[in-house]
């Protein structure tokens, strides 16, 4: 017995048509800040294993809202878990736009290099707006009254490029490395690239190893071109500032640099 034509047509549509449907785009993560210490759990359940407490001032990315009681989030170290949606514990920091992706990328256009150049200029302009802002180690990521080095870089990229970088310098270094195209020669850097440095050991070049590949990142700044860096590093230095680093301890401490866009 032959199948009715309509049945054959329906079967063909189900078999072939569904495969051609476009995939639903992934929802962008929302930038959020912990406002009071809260358990970071392995499952959306108060009886599940706790990874420990997320402390006040820590930043997380909200990946999804599981239900009215739980968010699925990613912390700065990349761990994924669940926290309460209660506003006394967590608050989104960019509710007007629905947040920013924690894995930023440059805008794709028919004129990509022009777009990237425009974004770089906006990032640098956003950073310069904070010249003189006081330095504070471990500054709050939820306000711009004070900055430490990574908080300042994060704010400049958030305002200038609309993206949210990791909250600490080592996280930012890992992100830049993941994009490729890094260099250990600062003369190969382009304006807007991030620069990463090891700890201070004095002003002499001989105080620093020639191969810094395994050195721990302790500082980050934004390269401006012409051997200048926009950054912040101590209360005594006056906060956010522009420095020439060629021939100074900054040059000796430089580990690598590259683009975050």
XYZ file of C-alpha atoms in Angstrom, residues 10-245:
236
model
C 5.562 15.727 5.842
C 8.217 13.078 6.439
C 10.558 14.824 3.988
C 9.990 18.147 5.722
C 10.759 16.679 9.153
C 13.866 14.879 7.909
C 15.375 17.657 5.813
C 13.814 20.866 7.056
C 14.775 20.657 10.706
C 18.440 20.190 9.869
C 18.412 23.500 8.026
C 17.009 25.506 10.919
C 19.518 28.074 12.241
C 20.959 27.371 15.659
C 19.662 29.549 18.454
C 22.403 32.027 19.428
C 23.932 31.576 22.844
C 22.863 34.118 25.420
C 25.597 36.555 26.449
C 26.807 36.362 30.020
C 25.782 39.164 32.358
C 28.394 40.926 34.480
C 27.461 40.844 38.183
C 29.003 41.637 41.557
C 28.639 39.828 44.872
C 27.225 42.290 47.428
C 27.270 39.936 50.425
C 29.105 36.639 50.969
C 27.169 33.733 49.460
C 27.686 29.986 49.013
C 28.987 28.961 45.590
C 27.361 25.570 45.011
C 27.931 22.706 42.586
C 24.191 22.342 41.862
C 21.105 24.593 42.184
C 20.271 23.025 45.530
C 20.958 24.201 49.094
C 21.998 20.658 49.979
C 24.580 20.362 47.187
C 28.345 20.633 47.658
C 29.648 24.158 48.298
C 32.894 25.294 46.652
C 33.146 27.900 49.397
C 31.977 31.478 49.737
C 32.008 34.104 47.018
C 32.935 37.226 48.945
C 31.624 40.768 48.790
C 33.138 42.673 45.856
C 33.917 39.598 43.740
C 32.749 39.666 40.139
C 30.996 36.811 38.379
C 29.358 36.207 35.015
C 25.726 35.118 35.135
C 25.448 32.420 32.467
C 21.738 31.738 32.954
C 18.852 32.014 35.386
C 17.910 28.456 36.324
C 14.725 29.476 38.141
C 13.531 32.154 40.565
C 16.016 30.997 43.194
C 19.266 30.150 41.369
C 21.736 31.676 38.908
C 24.284 29.605 37.019
C 27.504 31.678 37.201
C 31.215 31.616 36.363
C 33.709 33.120 38.822
C 37.015 34.861 37.966
C 38.958 31.588 38.144
C 36.676 29.999 35.537
C 34.710 27.733 37.880
C 31.034 27.271 37.067
C 28.472 26.839 39.827
C 25.258 28.193 41.285
C 24.345 31.066 43.610
C 21.168 32.520 45.022
C 19.305 35.090 42.912
C 18.469 37.083 46.048
C 19.466 40.730 45.510
C 21.014 40.874 48.973
C 23.721 38.527 47.644
C 24.218 39.438 43.979
C 23.618 42.442 41.742
C 24.093 42.867 38.009
C 26.438 45.764 37.217
C 25.064 46.623 33.787
C 21.327 45.965 34.002
C 20.479 48.597 31.398
C 22.138 46.663 28.589
C 21.737 43.157 29.945
C 25.428 42.742 30.708
C 28.559 42.053 28.714
C 30.180 38.873 27.574
C 33.032 37.628 29.748
C 34.783 36.314 26.625
C 35.026 39.473 24.561
C 35.869 39.708 20.903
C 36.209 42.502 18.394
C 33.259 43.508 16.271
C 33.184 41.757 12.909
C 32.577 44.144 10.035
C 33.487 44.488 6.376
C 36.210 46.852 7.497
C 37.578 44.984 10.505
C 40.855 46.866 10.900
C 39.064 50.208 10.890
C 36.571 48.958 13.448
C 39.346 47.667 15.722
C 41.259 50.951 15.421
C 38.146 52.895 16.399
C 37.598 50.609 19.398
C 41.233 51.008 20.491
C 40.857 54.797 20.428
C 37.731 54.541 22.559
C 39.473 52.276 25.082
C 42.420 54.666 25.398
C 40.101 57.684 25.691
C 38.102 55.893 28.407
C 41.321 55.150 30.289
C 42.652 58.699 30.028
C 39.406 59.977 31.493
C 40.553 58.498 34.818
C 44.019 60.105 34.923
C 44.807 60.952 38.540
C 42.234 58.554 40.015
C 43.739 57.236 43.288
C 45.317 53.793 43.502
C 43.953 51.144 45.867
C 45.154 47.552 45.938
C 42.175 45.206 45.642
C 39.884 48.076 44.658
C 36.169 47.401 44.300
C 35.113 46.418 40.795
C 31.703 47.976 41.378
C 32.812 51.645 41.439
C 35.415 53.931 39.860
C 36.530 55.896 42.933
C 39.828 53.989 43.113
C 41.642 51.452 40.921
C 44.350 48.862 41.107
C 46.100 47.995 37.840
C 43.761 45.266 36.587
C 40.617 47.073 37.757
C 41.671 50.139 35.750
C 42.348 48.116 32.577
C 39.050 46.298 33.013
C 37.135 49.569 33.357
C 38.777 51.124 30.287
C 37.821 48.134 28.128
C 34.340 47.938 29.613
C 33.619 51.577 28.797
C 35.582 51.866 25.563
C 34.878 48.496 23.957
C 31.773 47.313 25.779
C 33.491 44.118 26.940
C 34.353 42.801 30.387
C 37.833 41.383 30.925
C 38.753 39.142 33.875
C 39.150 41.040 37.149
C 42.820 40.271 37.858
C 46.022 40.730 35.860
C 46.790 37.014 35.587
C 43.297 36.314 34.282
C 43.717 39.106 31.750
C 47.109 37.671 30.733
C 45.574 34.232 30.196
C 42.809 35.741 28.090
C 45.245 37.648 25.852
C 47.358 34.492 25.448
C 44.278 32.521 24.434
C 43.733 34.904 21.525
C 47.272 34.331 20.205
C 49.553 36.908 18.620
C 51.462 37.830 21.782
C 55.006 39.187 21.735
C 57.870 39.397 24.217
C 59.305 42.436 22.410
C 57.401 45.568 23.387
C 58.501 47.276 20.159
C 56.160 44.939 18.286
C 53.128 46.112 20.262
C 50.337 48.257 18.853
C 48.481 51.026 20.710
C 45.743 49.509 22.843
C 47.611 46.247 23.453
C 47.937 45.053 27.033
C 51.372 44.823 28.648
C 52.132 42.327 31.427
C 54.989 42.622 33.913
C 56.721 40.576 36.608
C 57.490 41.757 40.136
C 59.819 44.706 40.800
C 63.419 43.670 41.591
C 65.242 46.952 41.210
C 66.267 49.275 38.416
C 69.094 47.202 36.894
C 68.440 44.945 33.907
C 70.771 42.347 35.456
C 68.288 41.911 38.313
C 65.805 40.292 35.940
C 65.979 36.955 34.088
C 66.496 37.105 30.335
C 63.763 34.500 29.827
C 60.643 35.586 31.699
C 58.292 32.956 30.260
C 57.655 31.362 33.648
C 57.530 34.557 35.681
C 54.343 35.411 37.583
C 52.326 38.336 36.215
C 51.989 41.074 38.856
C 51.085 44.145 36.797
C 49.191 45.166 33.662
C 48.855 48.377 31.661
C 47.678 49.676 28.278
C 50.311 50.431 25.634
C 49.873 53.872 24.054
C 52.627 53.708 21.445
C 55.958 55.579 21.380
C 57.207 53.667 24.423
C 54.438 54.923 26.722
C 52.050 53.068 29.004
C 48.748 54.076 30.622
C 48.407 52.373 34.016
C 48.260 52.692 37.794
C 50.497 51.007 40.352
C 50.794 52.814 43.713
C 49.347 55.529 45.922
C 52.704 57.318 45.915
C 52.765 57.540 42.115
C 49.567 59.556 42.071
C 47.182 56.922 40.716
C 46.318 56.533 37.036
C 49.128 58.010 34.943
C 51.142 57.822 31.720
C 54.776 56.702 31.898
C 57.637 56.275 29.430
C 59.090 52.842 30.138
